[in-house]
PDB file of C-alpha atoms and ligand atoms in Angstrom:
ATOM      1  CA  UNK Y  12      67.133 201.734 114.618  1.00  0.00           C
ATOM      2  CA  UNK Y  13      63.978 202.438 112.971  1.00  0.00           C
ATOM      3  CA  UNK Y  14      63.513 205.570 111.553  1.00  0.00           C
ATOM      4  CA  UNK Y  15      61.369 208.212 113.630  1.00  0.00           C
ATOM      5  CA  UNK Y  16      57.844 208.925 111.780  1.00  0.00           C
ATOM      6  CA  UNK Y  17      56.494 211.989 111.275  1.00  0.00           C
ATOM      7  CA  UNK Y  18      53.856 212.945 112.550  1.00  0.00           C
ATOM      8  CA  UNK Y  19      51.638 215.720 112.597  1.00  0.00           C
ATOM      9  CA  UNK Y  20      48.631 216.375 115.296  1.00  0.00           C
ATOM     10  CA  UNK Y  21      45.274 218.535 114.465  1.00  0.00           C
ATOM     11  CA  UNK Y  22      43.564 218.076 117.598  1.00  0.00           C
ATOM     12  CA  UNK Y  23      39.901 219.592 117.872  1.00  0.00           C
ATOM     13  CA  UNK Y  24      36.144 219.240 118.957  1.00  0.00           C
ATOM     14  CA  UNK Y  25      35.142 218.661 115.155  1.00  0.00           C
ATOM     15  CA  UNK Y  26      31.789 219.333 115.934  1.00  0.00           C
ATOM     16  CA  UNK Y  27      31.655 218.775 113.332  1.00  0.00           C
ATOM     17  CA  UNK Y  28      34.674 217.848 110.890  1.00  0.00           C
ATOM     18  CA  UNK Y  29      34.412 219.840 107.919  1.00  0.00           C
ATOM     19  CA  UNK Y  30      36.798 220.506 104.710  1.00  0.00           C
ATOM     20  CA  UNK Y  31      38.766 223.412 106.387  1.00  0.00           C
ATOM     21  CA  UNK Y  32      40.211 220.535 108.686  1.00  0.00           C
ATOM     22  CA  UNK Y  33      40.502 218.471 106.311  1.00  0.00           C
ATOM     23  CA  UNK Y  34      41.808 220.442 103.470  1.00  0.00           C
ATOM     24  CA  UNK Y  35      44.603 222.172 106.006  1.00  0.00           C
ATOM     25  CA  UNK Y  36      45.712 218.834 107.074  1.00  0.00           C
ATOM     26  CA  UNK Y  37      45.956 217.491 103.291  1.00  0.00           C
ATOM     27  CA  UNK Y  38      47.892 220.218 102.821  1.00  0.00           C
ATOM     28  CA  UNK Y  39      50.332 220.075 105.792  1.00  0.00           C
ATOM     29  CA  UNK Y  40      50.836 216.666 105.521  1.00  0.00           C
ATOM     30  CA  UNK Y  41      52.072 216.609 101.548  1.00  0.00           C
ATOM     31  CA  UNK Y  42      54.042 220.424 102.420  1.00  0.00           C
ATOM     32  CA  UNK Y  43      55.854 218.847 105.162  1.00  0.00           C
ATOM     33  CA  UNK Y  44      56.445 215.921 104.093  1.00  0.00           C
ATOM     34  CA  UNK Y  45      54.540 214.017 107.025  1.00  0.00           C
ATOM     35  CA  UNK Y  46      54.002 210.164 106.802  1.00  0.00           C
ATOM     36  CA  UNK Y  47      50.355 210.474 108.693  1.00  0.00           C
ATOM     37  CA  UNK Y  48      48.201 213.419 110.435  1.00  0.00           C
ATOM     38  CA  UNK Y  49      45.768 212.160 113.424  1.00  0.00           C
ATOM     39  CA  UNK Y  50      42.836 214.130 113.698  1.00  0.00           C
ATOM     40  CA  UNK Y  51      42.796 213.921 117.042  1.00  0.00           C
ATOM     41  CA  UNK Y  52      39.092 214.433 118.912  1.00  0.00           C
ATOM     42  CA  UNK Y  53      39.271 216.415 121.968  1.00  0.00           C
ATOM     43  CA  UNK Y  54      37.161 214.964 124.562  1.00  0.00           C
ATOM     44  CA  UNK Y  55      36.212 217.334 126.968  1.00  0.00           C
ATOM     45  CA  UNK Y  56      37.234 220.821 125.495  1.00  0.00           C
ATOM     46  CA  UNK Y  57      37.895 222.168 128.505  1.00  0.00           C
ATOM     47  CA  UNK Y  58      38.083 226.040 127.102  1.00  0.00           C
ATOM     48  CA  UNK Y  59      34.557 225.393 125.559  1.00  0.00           C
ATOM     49  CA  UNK Y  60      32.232 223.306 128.245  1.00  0.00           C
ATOM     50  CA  UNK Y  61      29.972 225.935 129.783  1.00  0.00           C
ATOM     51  CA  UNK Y  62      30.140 228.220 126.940  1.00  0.00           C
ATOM     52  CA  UNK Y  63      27.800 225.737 124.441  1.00  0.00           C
ATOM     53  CA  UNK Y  64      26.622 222.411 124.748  1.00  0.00           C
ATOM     54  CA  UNK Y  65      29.221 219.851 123.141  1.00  0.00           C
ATOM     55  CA  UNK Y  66      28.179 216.984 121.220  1.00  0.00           C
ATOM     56  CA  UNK Y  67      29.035 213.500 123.166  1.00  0.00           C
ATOM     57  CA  UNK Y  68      32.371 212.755 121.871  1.00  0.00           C
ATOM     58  CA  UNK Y  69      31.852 209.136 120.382  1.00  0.00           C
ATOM     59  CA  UNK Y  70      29.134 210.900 117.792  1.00  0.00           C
ATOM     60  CA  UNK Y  71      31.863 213.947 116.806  1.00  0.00           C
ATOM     61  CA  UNK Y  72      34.186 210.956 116.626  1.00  0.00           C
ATOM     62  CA  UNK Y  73      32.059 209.168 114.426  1.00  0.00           C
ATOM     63  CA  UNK Y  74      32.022 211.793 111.951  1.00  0.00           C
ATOM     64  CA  UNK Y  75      35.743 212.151 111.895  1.00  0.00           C
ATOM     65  CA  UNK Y  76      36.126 208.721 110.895  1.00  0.00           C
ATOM     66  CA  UNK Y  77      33.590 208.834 108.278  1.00  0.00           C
ATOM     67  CA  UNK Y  78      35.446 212.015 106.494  1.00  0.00           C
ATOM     68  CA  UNK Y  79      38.605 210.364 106.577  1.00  0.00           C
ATOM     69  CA  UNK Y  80      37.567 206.679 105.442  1.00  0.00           C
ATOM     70  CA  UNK Y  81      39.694 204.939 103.227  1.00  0.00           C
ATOM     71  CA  UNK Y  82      41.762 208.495 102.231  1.00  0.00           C
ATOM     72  CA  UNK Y  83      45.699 207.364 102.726  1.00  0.00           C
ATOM     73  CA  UNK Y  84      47.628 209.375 105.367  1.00  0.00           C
ATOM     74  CA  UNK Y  85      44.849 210.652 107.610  1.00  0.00           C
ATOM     75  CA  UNK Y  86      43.956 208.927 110.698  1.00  0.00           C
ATOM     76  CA  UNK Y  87      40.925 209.930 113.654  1.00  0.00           C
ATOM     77  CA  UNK Y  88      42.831 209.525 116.368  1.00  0.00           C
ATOM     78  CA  UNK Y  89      40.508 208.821 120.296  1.00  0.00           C
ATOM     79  CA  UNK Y  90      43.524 208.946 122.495  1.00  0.00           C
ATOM     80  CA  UNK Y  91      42.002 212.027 124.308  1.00  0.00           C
ATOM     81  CA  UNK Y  92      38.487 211.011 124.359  1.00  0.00           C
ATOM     82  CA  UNK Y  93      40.069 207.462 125.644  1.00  0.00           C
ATOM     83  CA  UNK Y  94      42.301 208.966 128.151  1.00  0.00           C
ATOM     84  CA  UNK Y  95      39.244 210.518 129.661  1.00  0.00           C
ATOM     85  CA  UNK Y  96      39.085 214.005 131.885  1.00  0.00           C
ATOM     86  CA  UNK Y  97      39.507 217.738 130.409  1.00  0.00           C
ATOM     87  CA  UNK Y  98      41.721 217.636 127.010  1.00  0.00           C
ATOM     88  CA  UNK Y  99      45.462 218.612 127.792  1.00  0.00           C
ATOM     89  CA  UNK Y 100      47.782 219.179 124.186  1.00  0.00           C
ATOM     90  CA  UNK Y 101      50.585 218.354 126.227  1.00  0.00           C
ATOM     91  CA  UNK Y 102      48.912 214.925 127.580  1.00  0.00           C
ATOM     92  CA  UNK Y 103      48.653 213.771 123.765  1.00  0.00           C
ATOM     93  CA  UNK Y 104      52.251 215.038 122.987  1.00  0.00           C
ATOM     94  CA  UNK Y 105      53.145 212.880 125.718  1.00  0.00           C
ATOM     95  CA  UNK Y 106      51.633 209.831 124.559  1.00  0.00           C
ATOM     96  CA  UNK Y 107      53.146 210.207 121.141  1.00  0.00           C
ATOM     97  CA  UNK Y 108      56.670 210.316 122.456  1.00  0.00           C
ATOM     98  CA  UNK Y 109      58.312 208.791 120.236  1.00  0.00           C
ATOM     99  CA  UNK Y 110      57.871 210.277 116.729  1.00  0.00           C
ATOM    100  CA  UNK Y 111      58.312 213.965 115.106  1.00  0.00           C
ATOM    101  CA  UNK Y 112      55.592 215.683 116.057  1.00  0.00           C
ATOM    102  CA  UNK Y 113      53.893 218.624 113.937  1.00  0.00           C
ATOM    103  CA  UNK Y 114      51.554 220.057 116.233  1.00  0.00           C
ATOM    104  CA  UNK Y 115      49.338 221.818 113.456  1.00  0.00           C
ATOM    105  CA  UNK Y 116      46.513 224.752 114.778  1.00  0.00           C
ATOM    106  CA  UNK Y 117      44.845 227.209 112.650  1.00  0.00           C
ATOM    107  CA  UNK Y 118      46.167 231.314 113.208  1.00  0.00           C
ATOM    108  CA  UNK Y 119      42.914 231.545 115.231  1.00  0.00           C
ATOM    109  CA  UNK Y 120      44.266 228.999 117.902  1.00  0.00           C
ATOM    110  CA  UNK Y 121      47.916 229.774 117.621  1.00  0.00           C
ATOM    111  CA  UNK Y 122      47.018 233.506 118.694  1.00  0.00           C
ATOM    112  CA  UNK Y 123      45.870 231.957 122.365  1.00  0.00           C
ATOM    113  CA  UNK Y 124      48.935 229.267 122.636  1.00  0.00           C
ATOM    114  CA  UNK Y 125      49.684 231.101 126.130  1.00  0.00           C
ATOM    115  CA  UNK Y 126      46.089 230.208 127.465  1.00  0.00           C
ATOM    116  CA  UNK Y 127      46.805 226.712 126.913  1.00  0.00           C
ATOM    117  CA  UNK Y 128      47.958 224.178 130.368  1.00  0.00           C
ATOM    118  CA  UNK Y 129      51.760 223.703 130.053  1.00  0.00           C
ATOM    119  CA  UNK Y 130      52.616 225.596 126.939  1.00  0.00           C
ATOM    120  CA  UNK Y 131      56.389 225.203 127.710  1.00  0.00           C
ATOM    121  CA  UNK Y 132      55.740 220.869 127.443  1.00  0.00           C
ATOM    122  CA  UNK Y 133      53.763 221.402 124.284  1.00  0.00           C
ATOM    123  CA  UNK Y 134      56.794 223.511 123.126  1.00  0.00           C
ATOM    124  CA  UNK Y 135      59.709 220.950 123.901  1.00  0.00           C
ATOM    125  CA  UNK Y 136      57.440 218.079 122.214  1.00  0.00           C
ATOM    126  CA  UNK Y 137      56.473 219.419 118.980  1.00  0.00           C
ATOM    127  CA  UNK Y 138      57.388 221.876 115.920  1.00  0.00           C
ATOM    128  CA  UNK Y 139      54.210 224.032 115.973  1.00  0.00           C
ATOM    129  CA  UNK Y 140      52.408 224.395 112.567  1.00  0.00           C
ATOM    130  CA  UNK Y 141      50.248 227.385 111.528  1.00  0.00           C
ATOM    131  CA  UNK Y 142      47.940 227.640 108.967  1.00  0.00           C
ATOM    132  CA  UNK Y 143      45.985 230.597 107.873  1.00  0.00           C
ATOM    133  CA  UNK Y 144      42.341 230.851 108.591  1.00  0.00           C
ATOM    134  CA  UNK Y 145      39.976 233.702 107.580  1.00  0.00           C
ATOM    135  CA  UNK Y 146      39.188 236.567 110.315  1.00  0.00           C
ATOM    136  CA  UNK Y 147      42.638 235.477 111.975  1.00  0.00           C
ATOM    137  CA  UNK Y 148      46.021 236.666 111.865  1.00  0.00           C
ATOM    138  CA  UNK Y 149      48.811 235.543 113.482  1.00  0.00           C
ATOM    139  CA  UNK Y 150      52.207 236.880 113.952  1.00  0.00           C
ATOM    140  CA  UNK Y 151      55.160 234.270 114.908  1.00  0.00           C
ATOM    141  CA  UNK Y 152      57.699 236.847 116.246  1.00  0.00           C
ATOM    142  CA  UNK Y 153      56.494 236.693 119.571  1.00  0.00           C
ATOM    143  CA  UNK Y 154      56.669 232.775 119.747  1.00  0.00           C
ATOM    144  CA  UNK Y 155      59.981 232.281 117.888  1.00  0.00           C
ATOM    145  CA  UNK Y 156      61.174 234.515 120.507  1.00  0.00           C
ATOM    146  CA  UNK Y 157      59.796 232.592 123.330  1.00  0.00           C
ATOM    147  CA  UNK Y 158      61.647 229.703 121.662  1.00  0.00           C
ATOM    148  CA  UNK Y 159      59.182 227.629 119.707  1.00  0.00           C
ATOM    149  CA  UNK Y 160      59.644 226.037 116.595  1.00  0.00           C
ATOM    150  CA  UNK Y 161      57.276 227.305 113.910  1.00  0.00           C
ATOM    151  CA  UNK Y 162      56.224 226.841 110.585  1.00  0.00           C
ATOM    152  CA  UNK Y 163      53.926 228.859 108.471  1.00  0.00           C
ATOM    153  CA  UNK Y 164      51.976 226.548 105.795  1.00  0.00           C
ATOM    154  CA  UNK Y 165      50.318 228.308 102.985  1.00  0.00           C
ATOM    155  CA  UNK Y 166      46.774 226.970 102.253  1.00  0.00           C
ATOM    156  CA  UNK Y 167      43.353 227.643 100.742  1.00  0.00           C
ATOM    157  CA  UNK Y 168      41.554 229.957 102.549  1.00  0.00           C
ATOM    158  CA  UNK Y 169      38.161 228.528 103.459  1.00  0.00           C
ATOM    159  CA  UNK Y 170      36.181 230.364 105.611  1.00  0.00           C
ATOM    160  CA  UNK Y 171      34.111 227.817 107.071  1.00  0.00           C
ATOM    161  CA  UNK Y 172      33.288 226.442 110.942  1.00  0.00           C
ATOM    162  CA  UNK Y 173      31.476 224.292 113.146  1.00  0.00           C
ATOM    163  CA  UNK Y 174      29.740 226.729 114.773  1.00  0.00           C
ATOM    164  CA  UNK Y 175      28.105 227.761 111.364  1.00  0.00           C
ATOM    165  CA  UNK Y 176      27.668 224.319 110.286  1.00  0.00           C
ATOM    166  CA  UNK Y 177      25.581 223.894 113.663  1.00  0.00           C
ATOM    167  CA  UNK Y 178      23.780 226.842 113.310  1.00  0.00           C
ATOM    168  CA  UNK Y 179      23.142 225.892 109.190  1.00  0.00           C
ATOM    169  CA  UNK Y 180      22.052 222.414 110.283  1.00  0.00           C
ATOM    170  CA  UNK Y 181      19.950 224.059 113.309  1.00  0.00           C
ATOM    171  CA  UNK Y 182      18.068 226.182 110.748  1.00  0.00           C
ATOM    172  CA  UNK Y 183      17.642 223.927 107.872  1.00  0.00           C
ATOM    173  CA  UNK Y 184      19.853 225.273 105.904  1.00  0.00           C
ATOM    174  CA  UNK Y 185      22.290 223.102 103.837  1.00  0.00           C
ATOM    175  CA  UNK Y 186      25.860 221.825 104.946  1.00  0.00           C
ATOM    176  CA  UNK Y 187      26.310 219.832 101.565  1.00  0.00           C
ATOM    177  CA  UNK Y 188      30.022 220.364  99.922  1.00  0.00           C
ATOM    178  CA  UNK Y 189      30.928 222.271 103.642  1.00  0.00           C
ATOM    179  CA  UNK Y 190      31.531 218.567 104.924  1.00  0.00           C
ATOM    180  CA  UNK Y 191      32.480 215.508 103.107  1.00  0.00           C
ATOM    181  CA  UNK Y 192      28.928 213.756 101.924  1.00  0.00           C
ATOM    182  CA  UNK Y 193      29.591 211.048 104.498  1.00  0.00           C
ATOM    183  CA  UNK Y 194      29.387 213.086 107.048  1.00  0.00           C
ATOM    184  CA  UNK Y 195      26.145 215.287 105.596  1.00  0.00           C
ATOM    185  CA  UNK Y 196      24.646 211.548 106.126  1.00  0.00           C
ATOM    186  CA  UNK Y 197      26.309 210.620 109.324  1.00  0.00           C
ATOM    187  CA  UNK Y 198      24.644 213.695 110.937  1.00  0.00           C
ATOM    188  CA  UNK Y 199      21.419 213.145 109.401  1.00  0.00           C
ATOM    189  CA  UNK Y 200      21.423 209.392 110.708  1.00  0.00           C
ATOM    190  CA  UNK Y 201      22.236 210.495 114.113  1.00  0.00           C
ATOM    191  CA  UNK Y 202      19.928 213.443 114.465  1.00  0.00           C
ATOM    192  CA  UNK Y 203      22.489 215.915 114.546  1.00  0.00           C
ATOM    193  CA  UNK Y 204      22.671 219.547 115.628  1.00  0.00           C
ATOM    194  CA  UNK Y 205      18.634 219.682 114.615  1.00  0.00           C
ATOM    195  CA  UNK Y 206      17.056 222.192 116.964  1.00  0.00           C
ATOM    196  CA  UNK Y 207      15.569 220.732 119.481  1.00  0.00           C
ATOM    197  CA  UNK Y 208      12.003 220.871 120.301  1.00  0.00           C
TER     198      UNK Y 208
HETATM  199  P1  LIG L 310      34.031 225.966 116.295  1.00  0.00           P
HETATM  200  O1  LIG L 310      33.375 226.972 115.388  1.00  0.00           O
HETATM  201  O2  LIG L 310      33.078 225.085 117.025  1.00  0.00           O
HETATM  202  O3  LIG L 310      35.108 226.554 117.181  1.00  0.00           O
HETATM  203  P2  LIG L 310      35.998 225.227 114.329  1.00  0.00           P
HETATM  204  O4  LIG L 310      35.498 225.282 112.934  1.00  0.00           O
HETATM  205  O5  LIG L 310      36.848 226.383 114.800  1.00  0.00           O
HETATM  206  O6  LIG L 310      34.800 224.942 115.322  1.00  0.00           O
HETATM  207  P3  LIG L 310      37.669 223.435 115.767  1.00  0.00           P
HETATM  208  O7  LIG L 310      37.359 222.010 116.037  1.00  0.00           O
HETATM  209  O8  LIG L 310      37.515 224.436 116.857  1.00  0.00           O
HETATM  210  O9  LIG L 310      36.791 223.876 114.501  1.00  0.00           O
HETATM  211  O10 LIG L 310      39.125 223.592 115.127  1.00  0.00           O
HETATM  212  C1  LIG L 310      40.146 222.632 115.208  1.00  0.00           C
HETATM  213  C2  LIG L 310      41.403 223.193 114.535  1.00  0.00           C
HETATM  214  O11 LIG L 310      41.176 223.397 113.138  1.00  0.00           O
HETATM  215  C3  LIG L 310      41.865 224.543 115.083  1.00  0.00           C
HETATM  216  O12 LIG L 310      43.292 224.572 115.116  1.00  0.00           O
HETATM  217  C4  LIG L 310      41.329 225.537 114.063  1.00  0.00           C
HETATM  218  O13 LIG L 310      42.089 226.720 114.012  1.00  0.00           O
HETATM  219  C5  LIG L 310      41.469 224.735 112.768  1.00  0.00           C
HETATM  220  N1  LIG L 310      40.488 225.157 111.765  1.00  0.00           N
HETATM  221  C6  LIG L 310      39.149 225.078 111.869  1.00  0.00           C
HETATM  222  N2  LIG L 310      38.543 225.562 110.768  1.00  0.00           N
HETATM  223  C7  LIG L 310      39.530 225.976 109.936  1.00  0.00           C
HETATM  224  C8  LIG L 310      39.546 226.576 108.628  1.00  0.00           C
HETATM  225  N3  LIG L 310      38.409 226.865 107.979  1.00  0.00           N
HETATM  226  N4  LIG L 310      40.748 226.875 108.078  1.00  0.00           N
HETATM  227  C9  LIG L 310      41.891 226.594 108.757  1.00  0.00           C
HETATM  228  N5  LIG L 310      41.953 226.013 109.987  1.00  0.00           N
HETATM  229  C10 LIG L 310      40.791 225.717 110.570  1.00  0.00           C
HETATM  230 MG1  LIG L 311      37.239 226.749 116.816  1.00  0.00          MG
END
């Protein structure tokens, strides 16, 4: 039988991608020993439609493959922007039956697990990874309890976000060294996040 892959899953709106992604899941992946991470791109972010306007998915898509270009053992994954409709975790789990999965969130996302659709699925399916992100903190008592599997990964603290790369771009301020420089040129070529007048 071939042996199961491990996997690990950092889904998101990457709107856009920036280094706290990517340096979390470069450090996940080599901590846990994980053959590939997919950076999955959520398509409709349900929990976020109505609250801001989202950027069509095949440009924040665009961007994710850009960051990750030619860098070994991390993939941009558009199964949920191909499956289509509001962006279930447990939908992609699904799909990826299968392999290990590492389902890996930052402390500000695994603090709202319980708002999620189907937490129990997204529980049976994958080992839940947590990695620190500033202004968050996360206790796992309350989850190991509930029966999850967690693990805590350790990495640098980078306090940095799409929402103030949007608002940086929006303002004319710069994003450069806050997002790979392929991506600093992706957005510019596609008229990114400018303010619109
Ligand atoms: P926004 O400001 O639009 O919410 P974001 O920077 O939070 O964007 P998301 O696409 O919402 O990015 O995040 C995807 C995942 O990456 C989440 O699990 C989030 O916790 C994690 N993440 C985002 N930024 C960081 C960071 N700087 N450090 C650690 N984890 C992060
Ligand atoms: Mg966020």
């Amino acid at each position: 039988m071939p042996q199961r892959r491990r996997v690990g899953v950092l889904g998101g709106t990457f709107d856009p991608i920036h280094i706290g992604h990517l340096v979390a899941a470069s450090e996940v992946r080599v901590q846990l020993r994980l053959d590939t991470i997919l950076l999955v791109v959520a398509g409709e972010p349900w929990q976020k439609t109505g609250i801001r306007r989202i950027t069509p998915a095949a440009d924040r898509l665009a961007l994710v493959e850009v960051a990750v270009d030619g860098f070994d053992g991390l993939e941009a994954s558009s199964l949920e922007i191909e499956r289509g409709g509001p962006t279930y975790t447990a939908d992609t789990l699904a799909a990826l039956e299968g392999d290990d999965l590492f389902l890996v969130v930052g402390a500000d996302v695994a603090s709202l697990l319980d708002t999620w659709a189907r937490p129990e699925d997204v529980r049976a399916r994958a080992t839940l990874v947590v990695v620190d992100r500033p202004g968050s903190t996360f206790d796992p008592s309350a989850l190991t309890l509930d029966g999850w599997r967690v693990e805590r990964v350790d990495i640098p603290r980078l306090e940095v976000s799409s929402s103030d790369l949007r608002a940086r771009v929006a303002d004319g301020r710069p994003i450069d060294f806050l997002v790979p420089d392929p991506v600093v040129r992706e957005i510019e070529k596609r008229g990114l996040y400018a303010r619109s007048r």
